[in-house]
Short mmCIF file of C-alpha atoms in Angstrom, two decimals:
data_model
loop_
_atom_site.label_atom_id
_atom_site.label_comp_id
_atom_site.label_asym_id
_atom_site.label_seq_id
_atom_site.Cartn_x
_atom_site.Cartn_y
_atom_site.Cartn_z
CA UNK A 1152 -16.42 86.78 130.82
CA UNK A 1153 -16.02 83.33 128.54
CA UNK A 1154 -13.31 81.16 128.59
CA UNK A 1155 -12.53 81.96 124.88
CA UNK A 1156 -12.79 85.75 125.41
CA UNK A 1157 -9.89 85.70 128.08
CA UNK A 1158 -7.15 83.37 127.47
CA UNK A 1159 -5.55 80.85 130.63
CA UNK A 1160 -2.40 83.43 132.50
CA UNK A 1161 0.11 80.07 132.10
CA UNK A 1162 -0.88 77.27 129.61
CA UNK A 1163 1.45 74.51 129.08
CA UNK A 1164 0.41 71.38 126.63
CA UNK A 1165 2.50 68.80 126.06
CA UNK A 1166 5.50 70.07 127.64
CA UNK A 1167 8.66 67.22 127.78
CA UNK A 1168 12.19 68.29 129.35
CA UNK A 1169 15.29 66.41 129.56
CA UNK A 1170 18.36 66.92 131.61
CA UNK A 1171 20.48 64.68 129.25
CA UNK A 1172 18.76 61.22 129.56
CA UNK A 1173 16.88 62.19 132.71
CA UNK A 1174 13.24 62.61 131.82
CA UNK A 1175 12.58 65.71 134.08
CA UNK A 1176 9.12 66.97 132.59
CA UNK A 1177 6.72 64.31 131.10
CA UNK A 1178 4.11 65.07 129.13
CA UNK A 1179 3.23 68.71 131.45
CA UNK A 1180 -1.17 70.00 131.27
CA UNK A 1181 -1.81 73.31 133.10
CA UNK A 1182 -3.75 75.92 132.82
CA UNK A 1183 -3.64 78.71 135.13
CA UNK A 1184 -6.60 81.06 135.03
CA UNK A 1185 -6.22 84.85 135.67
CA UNK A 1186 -6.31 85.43 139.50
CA UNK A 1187 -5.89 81.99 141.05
CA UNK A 1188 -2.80 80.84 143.11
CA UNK A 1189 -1.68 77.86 142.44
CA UNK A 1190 0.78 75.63 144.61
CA UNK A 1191 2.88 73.11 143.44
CA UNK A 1192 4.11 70.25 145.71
CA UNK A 1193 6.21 67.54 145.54
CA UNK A 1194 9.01 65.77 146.44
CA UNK A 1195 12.78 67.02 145.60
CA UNK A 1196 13.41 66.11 142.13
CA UNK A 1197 10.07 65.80 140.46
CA UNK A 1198 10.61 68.58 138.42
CA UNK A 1199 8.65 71.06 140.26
CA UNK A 1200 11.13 73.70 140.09
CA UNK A 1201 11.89 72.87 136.41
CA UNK A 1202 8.45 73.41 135.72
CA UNK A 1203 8.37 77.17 137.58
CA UNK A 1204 11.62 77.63 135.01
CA UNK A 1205 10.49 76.89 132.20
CA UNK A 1206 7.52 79.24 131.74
CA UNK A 1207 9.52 82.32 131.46
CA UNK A 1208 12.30 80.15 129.38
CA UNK A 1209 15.04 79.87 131.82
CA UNK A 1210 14.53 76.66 131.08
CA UNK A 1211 13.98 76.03 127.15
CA UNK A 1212 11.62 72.49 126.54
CA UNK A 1213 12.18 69.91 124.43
CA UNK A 1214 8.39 70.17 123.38
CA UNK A 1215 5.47 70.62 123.55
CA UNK A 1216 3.39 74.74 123.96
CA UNK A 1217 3.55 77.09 127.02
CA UNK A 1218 1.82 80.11 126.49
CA UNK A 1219 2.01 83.33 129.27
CA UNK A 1220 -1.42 85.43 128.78
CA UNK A 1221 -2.30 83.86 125.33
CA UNK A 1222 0.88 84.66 123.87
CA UNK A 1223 3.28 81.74 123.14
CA UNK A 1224 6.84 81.58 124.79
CA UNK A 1225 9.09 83.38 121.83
CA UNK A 1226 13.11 82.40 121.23
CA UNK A 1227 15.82 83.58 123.16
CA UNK A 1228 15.87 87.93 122.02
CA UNK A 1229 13.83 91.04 122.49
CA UNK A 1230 10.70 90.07 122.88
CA UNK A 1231 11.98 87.36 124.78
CA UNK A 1232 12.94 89.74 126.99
CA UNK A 1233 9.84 91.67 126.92
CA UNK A 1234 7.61 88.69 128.42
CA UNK A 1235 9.50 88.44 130.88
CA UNK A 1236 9.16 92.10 131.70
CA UNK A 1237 5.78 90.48 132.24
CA UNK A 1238 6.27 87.54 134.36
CA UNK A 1239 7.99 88.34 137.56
CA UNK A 1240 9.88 85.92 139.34
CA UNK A 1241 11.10 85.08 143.48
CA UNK A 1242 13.98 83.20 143.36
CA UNK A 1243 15.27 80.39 146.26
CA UNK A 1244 18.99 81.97 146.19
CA UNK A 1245 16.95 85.83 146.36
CA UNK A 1246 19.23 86.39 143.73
CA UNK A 1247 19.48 90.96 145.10
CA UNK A 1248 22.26 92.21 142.55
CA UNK A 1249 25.13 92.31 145.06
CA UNK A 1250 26.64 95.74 144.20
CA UNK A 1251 23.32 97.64 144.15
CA UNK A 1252 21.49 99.00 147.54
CA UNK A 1253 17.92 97.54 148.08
CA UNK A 1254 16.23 100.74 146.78
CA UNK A 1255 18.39 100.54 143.17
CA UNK A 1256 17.56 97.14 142.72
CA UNK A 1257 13.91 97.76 142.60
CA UNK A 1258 14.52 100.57 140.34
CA UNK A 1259 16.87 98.63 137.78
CA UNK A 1260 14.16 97.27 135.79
CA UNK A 1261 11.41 99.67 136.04
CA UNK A 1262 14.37 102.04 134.73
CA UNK A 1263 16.43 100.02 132.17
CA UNK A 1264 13.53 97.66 130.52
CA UNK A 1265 10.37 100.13 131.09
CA UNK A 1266 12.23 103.22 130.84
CA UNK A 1267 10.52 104.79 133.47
CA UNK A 1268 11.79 108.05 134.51
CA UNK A 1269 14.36 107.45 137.53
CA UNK A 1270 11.76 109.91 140.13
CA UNK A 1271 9.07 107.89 139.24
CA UNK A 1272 10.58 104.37 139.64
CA UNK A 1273 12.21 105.88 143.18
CA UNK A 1274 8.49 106.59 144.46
CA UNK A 1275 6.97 103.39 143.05
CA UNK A 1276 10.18 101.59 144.52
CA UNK A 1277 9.95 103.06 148.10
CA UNK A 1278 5.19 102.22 148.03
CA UNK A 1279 6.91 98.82 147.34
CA UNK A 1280 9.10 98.65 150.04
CA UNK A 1281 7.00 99.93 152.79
CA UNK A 1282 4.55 97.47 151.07
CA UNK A 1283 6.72 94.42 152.28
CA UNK A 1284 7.75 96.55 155.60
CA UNK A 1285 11.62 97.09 154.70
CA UNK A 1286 11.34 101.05 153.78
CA UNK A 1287 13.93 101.76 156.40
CA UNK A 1288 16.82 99.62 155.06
CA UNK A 1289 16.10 100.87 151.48
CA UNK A 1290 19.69 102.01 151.70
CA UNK A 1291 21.33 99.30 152.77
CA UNK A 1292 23.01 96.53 150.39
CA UNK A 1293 21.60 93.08 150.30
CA UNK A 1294 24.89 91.63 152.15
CA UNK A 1295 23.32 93.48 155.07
CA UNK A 1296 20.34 92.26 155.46
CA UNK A 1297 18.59 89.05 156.98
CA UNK A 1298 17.36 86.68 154.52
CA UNK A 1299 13.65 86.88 155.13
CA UNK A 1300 14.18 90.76 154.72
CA UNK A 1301 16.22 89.74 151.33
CA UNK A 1302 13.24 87.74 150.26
CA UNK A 1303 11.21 90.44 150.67
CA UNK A 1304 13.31 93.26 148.52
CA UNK A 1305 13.58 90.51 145.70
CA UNK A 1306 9.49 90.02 145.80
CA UNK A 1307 9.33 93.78 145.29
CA UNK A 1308 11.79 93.88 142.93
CA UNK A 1309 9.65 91.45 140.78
CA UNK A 1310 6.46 93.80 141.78
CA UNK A 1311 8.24 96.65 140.62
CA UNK A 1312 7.40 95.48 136.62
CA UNK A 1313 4.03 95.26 137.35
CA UNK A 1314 3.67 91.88 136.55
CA UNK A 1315 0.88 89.92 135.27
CA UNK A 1316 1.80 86.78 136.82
CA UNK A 1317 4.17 85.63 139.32
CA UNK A 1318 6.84 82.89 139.67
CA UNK A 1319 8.07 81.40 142.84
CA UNK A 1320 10.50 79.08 142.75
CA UNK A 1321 11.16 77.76 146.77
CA UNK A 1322 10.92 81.02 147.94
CA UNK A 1323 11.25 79.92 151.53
CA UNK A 1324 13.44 77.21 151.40
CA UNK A 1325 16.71 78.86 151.95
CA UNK A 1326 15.48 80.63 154.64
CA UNK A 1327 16.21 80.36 158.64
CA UNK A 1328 12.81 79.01 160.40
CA UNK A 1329 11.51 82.03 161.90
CA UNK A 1330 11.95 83.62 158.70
CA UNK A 1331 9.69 82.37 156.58
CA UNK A 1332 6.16 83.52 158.00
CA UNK A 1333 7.76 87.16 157.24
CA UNK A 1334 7.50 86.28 153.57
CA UNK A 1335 5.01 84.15 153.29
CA UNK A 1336 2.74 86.90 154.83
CA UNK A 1337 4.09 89.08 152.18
CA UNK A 1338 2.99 86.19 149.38
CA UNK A 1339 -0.63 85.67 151.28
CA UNK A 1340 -0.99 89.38 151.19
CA UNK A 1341 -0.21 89.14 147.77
CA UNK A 1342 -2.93 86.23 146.56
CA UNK A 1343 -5.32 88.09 148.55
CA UNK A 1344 -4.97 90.91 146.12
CA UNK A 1345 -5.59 88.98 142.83
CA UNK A 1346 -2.18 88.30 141.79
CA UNK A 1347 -2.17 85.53 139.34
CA UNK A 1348 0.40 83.05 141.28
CA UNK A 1349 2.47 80.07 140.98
CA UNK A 1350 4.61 79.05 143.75
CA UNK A 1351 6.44 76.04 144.47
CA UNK A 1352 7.07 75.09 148.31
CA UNK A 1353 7.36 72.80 150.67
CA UNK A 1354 4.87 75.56 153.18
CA UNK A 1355 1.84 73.53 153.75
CA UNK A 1356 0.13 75.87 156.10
CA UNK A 1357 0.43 78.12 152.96
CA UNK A 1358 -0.76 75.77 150.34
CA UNK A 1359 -3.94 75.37 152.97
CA UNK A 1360 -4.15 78.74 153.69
CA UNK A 1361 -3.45 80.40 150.35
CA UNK A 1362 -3.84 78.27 147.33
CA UNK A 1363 -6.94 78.03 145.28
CA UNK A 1364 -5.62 75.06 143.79
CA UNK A 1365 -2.39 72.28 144.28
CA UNK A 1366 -0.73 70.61 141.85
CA UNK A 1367 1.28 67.43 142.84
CA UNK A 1368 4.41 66.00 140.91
CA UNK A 1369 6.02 63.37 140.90
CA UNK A 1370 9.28 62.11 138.46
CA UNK A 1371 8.37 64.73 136.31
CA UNK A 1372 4.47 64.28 135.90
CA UNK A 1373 1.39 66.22 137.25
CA UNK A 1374 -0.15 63.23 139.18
CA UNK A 1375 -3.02 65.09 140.92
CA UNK A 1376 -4.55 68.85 140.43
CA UNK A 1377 -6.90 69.93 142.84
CA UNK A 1378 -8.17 72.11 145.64
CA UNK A 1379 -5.92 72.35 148.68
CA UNK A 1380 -8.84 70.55 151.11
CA UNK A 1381 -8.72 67.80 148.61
CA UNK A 1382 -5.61 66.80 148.01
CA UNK A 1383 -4.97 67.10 152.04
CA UNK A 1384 -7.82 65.31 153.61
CA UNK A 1385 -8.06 62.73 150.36
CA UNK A 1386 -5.19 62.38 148.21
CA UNK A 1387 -6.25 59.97 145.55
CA UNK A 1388 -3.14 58.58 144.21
CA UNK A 1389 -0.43 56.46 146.11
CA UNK A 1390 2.47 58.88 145.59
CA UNK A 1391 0.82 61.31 147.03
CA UNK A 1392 -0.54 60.01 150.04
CA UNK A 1393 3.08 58.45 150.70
CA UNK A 1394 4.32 62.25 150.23
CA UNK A 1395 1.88 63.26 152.53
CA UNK A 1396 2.52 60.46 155.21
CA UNK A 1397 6.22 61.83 154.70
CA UNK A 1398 5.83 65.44 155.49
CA UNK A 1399 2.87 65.16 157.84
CA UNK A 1400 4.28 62.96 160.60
CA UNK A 1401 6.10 65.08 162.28
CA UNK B 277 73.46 111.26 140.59
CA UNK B 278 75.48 112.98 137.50
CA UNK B 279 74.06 110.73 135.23
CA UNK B 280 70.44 111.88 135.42
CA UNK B 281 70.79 115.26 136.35
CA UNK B 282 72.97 116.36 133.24
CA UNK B 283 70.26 114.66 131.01
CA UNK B 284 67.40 115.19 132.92
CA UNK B 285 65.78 116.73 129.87
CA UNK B 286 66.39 113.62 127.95
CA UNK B 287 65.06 111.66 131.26
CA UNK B 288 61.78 113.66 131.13
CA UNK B 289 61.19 113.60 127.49
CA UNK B 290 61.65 109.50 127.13
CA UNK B 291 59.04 109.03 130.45
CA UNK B 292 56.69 111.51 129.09
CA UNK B 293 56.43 109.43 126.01
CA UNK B 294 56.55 106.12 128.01
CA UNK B 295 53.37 107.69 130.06
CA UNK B 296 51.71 108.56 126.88
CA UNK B 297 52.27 104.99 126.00
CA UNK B 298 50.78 103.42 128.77
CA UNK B 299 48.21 105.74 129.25
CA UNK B 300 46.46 105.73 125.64
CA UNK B 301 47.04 102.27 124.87
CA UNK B 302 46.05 101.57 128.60
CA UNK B 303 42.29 103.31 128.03
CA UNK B 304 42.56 101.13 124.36
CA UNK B 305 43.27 97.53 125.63
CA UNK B 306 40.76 98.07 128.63
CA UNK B 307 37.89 99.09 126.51
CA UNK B 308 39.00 96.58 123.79
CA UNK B 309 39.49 93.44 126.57
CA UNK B 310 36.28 94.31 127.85
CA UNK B 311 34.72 94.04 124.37
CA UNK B 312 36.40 90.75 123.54
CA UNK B 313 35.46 89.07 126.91
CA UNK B 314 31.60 90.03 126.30
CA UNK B 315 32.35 88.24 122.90
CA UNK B 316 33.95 85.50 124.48
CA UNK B 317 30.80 84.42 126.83
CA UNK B 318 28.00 86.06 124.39
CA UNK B 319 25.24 83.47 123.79
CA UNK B 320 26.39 83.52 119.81
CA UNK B 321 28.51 80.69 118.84
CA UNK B 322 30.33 82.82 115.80
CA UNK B 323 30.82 85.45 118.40
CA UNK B 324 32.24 83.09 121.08
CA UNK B 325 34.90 81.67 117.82
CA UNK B 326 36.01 85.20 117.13
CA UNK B 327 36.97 86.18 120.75
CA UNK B 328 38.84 82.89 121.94
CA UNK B 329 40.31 83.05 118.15
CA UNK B 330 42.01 86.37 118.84
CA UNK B 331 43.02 85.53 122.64
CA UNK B 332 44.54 82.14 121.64
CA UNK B 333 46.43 84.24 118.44
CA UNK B 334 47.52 87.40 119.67
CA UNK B 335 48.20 86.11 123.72
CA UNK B 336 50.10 83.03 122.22
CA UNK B 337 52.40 85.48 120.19
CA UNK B 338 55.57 87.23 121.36
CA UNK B 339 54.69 91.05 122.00
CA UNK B 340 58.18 92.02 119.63
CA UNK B 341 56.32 89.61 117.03
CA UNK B 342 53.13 91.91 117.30
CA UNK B 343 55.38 94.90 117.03
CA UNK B 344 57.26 93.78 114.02
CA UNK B 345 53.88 93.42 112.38
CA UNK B 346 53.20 96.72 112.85
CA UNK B 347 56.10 98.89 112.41
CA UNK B 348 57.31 97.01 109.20
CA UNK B 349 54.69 93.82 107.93
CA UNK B 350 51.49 96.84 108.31
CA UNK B 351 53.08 99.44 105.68
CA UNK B 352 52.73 96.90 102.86
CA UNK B 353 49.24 96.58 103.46
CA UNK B 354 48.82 99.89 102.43
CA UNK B 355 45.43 100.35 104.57
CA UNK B 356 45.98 103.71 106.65
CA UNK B 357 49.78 104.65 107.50
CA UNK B 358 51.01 104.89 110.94
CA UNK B 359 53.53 106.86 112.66
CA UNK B 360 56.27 104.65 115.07
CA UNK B 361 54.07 105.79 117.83
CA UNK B 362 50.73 105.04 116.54
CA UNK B 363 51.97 101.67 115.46
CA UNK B 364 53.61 101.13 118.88
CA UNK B 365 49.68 102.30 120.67
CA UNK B 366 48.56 99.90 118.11
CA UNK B 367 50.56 96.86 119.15
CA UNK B 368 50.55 97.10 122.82
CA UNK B 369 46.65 97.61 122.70
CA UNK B 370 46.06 94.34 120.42
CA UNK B 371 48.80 92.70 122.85
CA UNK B 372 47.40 93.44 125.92
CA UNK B 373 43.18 93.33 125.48
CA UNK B 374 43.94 89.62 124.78
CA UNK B 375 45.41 89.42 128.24
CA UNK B 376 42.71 92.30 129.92
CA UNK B 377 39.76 89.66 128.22
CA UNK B 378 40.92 86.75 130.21
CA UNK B 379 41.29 88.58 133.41
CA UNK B 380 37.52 90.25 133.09
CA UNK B 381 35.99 86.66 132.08
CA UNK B 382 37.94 84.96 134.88
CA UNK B 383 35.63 87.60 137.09
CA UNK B 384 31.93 87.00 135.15
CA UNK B 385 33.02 83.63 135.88
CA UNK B 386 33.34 84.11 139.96
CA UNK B 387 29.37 86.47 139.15
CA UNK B 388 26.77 83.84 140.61
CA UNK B 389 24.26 82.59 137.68
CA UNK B 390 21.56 83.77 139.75
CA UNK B 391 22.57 87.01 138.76
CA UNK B 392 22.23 86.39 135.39
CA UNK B 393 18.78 84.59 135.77
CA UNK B 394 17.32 87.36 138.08
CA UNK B 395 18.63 89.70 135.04
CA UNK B 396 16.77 88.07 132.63
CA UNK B 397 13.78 87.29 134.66
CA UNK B 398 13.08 91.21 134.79
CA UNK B 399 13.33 91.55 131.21
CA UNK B 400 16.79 92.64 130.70
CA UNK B 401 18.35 92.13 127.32
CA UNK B 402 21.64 90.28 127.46
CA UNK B 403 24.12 93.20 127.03
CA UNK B 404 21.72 95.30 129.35
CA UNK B 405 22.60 92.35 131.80
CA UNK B 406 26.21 92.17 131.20
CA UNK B 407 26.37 96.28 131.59
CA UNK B 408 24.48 96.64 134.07
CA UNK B 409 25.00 93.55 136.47
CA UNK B 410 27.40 91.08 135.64
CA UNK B 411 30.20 93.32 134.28
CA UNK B 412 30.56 95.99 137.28
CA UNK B 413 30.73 92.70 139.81
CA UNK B 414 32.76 90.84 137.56
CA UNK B 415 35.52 94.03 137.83
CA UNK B 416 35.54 94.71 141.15
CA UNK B 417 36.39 90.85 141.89
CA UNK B 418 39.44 91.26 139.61
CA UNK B 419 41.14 94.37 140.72
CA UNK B 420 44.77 92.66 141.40
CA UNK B 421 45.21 90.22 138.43
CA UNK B 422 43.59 93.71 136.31
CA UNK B 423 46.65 95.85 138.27
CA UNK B 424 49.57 93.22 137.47
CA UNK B 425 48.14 93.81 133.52
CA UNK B 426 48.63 97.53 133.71
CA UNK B 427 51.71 96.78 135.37
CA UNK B 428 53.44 94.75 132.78
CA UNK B 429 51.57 97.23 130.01
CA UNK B 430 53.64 99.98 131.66
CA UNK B 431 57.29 97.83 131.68
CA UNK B 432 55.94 96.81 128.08
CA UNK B 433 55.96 99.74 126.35
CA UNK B 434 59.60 99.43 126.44
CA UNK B 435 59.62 97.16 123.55
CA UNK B 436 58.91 100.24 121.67
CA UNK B 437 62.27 101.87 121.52
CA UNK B 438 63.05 98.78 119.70
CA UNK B 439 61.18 100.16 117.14
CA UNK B 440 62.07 104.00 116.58
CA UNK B 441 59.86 105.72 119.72
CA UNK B 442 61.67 107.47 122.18
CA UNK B 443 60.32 105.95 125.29
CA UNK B 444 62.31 104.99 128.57
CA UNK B 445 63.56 101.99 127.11
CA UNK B 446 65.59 104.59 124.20
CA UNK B 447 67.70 106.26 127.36
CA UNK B 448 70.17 103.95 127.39
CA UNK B 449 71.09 104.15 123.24
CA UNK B 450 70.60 108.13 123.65
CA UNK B 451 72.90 107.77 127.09
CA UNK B 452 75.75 106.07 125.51
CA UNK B 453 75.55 108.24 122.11
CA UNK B 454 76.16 111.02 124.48
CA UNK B 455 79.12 109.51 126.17
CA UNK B 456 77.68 108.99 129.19
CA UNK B 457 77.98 105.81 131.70
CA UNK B 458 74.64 103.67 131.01
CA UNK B 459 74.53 101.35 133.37
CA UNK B 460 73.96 103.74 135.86
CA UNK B 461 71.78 105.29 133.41
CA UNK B 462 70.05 102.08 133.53
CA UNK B 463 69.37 101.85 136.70
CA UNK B 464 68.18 105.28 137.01
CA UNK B 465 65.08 103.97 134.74
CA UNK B 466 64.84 100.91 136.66
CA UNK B 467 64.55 103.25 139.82
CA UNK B 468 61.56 105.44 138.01
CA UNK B 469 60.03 102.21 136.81
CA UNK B 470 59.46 101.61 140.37
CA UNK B 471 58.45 104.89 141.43
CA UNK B 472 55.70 104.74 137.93
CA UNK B 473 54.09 101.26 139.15
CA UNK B 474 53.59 102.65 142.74
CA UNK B 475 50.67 104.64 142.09
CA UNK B 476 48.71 101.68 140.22
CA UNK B 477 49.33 99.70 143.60
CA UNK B 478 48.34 102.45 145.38
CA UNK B 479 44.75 102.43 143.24
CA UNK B 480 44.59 98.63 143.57
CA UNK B 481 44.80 99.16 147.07
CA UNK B 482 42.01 101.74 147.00
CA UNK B 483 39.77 99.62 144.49
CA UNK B 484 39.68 96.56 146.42
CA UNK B 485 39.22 98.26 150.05
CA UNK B 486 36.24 100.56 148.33
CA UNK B 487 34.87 96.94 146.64
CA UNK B 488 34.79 95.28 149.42
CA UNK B 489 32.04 96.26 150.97
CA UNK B 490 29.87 95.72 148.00
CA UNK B 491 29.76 91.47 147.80
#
């Protein structure tokens, strides 16, 4: 296949955000090609999470093109709505709707945006589950779960649409240590499969492991883009080998 | 004792019509506050104007106000004519959605945002959101301020016998035509006023031990 024949999954050009005066995304370049994982890094308020937000607009720009699977990002409505039946997305807050049990809040969307028949979306809902090993509390309502078991509902919830491309935004980060290999198994399993990915963290072992690709930011900028063995063992600017020197100490 | 057993026909008729009352214009101004408070945080400006309009208008005015509007200020109008009790149905409704709004946007207000991002990261249109997510959380965090609503809906309604319906607040007029002592009379109604709100305590008590569970 040519480049021109199949259009980048994510393409941002351009992209500026601001937070009132603050200057959150400057000038934002990425293109995410169909299958790759990409891992974004950085440290806390560089805008990485900003950046996960704004490609499926809950975070409108000030300028500047993003594009999801050639098509660009349309205004707040309906078809709004309908790319981001598209893009699914793990939140750091796992976000479960409280009053529903795990099972009905994979079903919500396949039933309500897709209008797939309730039997159907039960099925589908349950492969899910057992997929990310949490058939047996399918029953149960978020409240009553661990968070690494939350984590893993919410990344089937967002599997549920059959999505194209997938968002995480910290996905780990609110979670207690022995926790997070739980879901980042689940994610690893994921990229394995083909899943088009972009996943902000702090996991190193997973950007290592998992990523095809890391993209560092700092106040707001993309400051390097390359492969995971790259940017670990030779970082080229100084902000990231000062992030590095930060997180890798200890 | 006398009192209300020598009219209890007259006792029965006036609560019947007092239930009636609460009970229509109770299914009106829940449906109607409901409405309004999805206007009141929709993400259209015009929309958000019209619902904090009619709050700050109709919760701002005194409910015998609303009433007089109705039973005589309406008829000139000469839109669709009401009987007493329509009109009465009419005001209370109006009257008490603005205060049923509030209390159901105070509770989308206590609904985490996540819940409203993970809504619309799925795909879900805005009112599928609010229908499906936000609104059914949003009620069953506002189960006592919703009761002490339906509460003062039910004492309420008698500011109709002000205006020609023969509700519980008519007894004591109809009483004291008939010769009879009204004060105990009075208190008679006060007495079934107490026995009516019961049950809604009762079901806020049920509500909020069933909703519990659920956050």
């Amino acid at each position: 296949m040519t480049a021109a024949s199949t259009p980048p999954m994510i393409r941002m050009a351009g992209v500026d955000k601001f937070f009132g005066p603050l200057h959150v995304l400057r000038n934002v370049q990425l293109e995410v090609p169909k299958g790759q994982v990409v891992v974004v890094l950085g440290p806390s308020g560089s805008g990485k999470s900003t950046l996960c937000r704004t490609i499926n607009r809950l975070e409108p720009i000030d300028s500047g093109v993003i594009e999801v699977d050639g098509q660009p990002l349309p205004a707040e409505g309906k078809e709004l709505a309908r790319l981001r039946a598209d893009v699914g997305m793990v939140f750091q807050s796992f976000n479960l709707f409280a009053h529903k049990t795990i099972i009905e809040n994979v079903m919500l969307a396949p039933v309500k945006v897709r209008k797939t028949p309730a039997s159907e979306a039960r099925k589908t809902a349950m492969e899910l589950l057992e997929r990310v090993g949490i058939a047996n509390q399918a029953e149960k309502f978020p409240a009553q779960l661990s968070g690494g078991q939350q984590q893993r509902a919410a990344i089937a919830r967002a599997l549920a649409m059959k999505p194209k491309v997938m968002l995480f935004d910290e996905p780990t980060s609110a979670l207690d240590p022995e926790m997070v290999q739980e879901v980042l198994d689940v994610m690893t399993g994921l990229a394995k499969d083909g899943m088009t990915m972009l996943v902000v963290t702090h996991e190193m072992g997973f950007a290592r492991k998992a990523a095809d690709r890391v993209i560092f930011m700092s106040d707001g900028e993309v400051v390097e883009d390359s492969t995971p063995e790259e940017f670990f063992s030779a970082p080229k600017s100084n902000r990231a080998k000062d992030f590095l020197g930060k997180i890798l100490t200890h | 004792m006398g009192v209300l057993t020598r009219n209890i026909d007259l006792f029965v008729h006036h609560f019947a019509n007092t239930l009636k009352l609460f009970a229509v214009s109770g299914i009106a101004s829940l449906l109607l506050g409901i409405f309004l408070a999805m206007l009141r945080v929709s993400p259209v400006p015009v929309f958000r104007g019209a619902g904090t309009l009619y709050v700050t208008v109709v919760r701002n005015t005194p409910l015998t106000l609303v009433f007089v509007f109705f039973v005589f200020a309406y008829p000139y109008l000469e839109i669709i004519k009401f009987e007493f009790f329509t009109a009465a149905v009419v005001a209370l409704s109006l009257y008490t959605s603005a205060f049923v709004c509030e209390v159901v946007r105070s509770g989308i207000n206590t609904v985490p945002v996540g819940q409203a991002e993970a809504s619309r990261a799925l795909g879900l249109t805005f009112t599928q959101m609010l229908g499906s997510i936000v609104l059914p959380q949003a009620l069953r965090s506002v189960v006592p301020p919703m009761v002490s609503t339906f509460i003062a809906l039910l004492k309420n309604t008698t500011v109709a016998a002000g205006f020609s319906v023969r509700e519980a607040g008519a007894i004591r007029d109809a009483l004291s035509e008939l010769g009879e002592d009204t004060l105990t009379g009075m208190l008679w109604v006060a007495a079934i006023f107490v026995l009516l709100v019961m049950p809604l305590t009762y079901l806020q008590r049920v509500l909020e031990k069933r909703w519990s569970v659920a956050r």
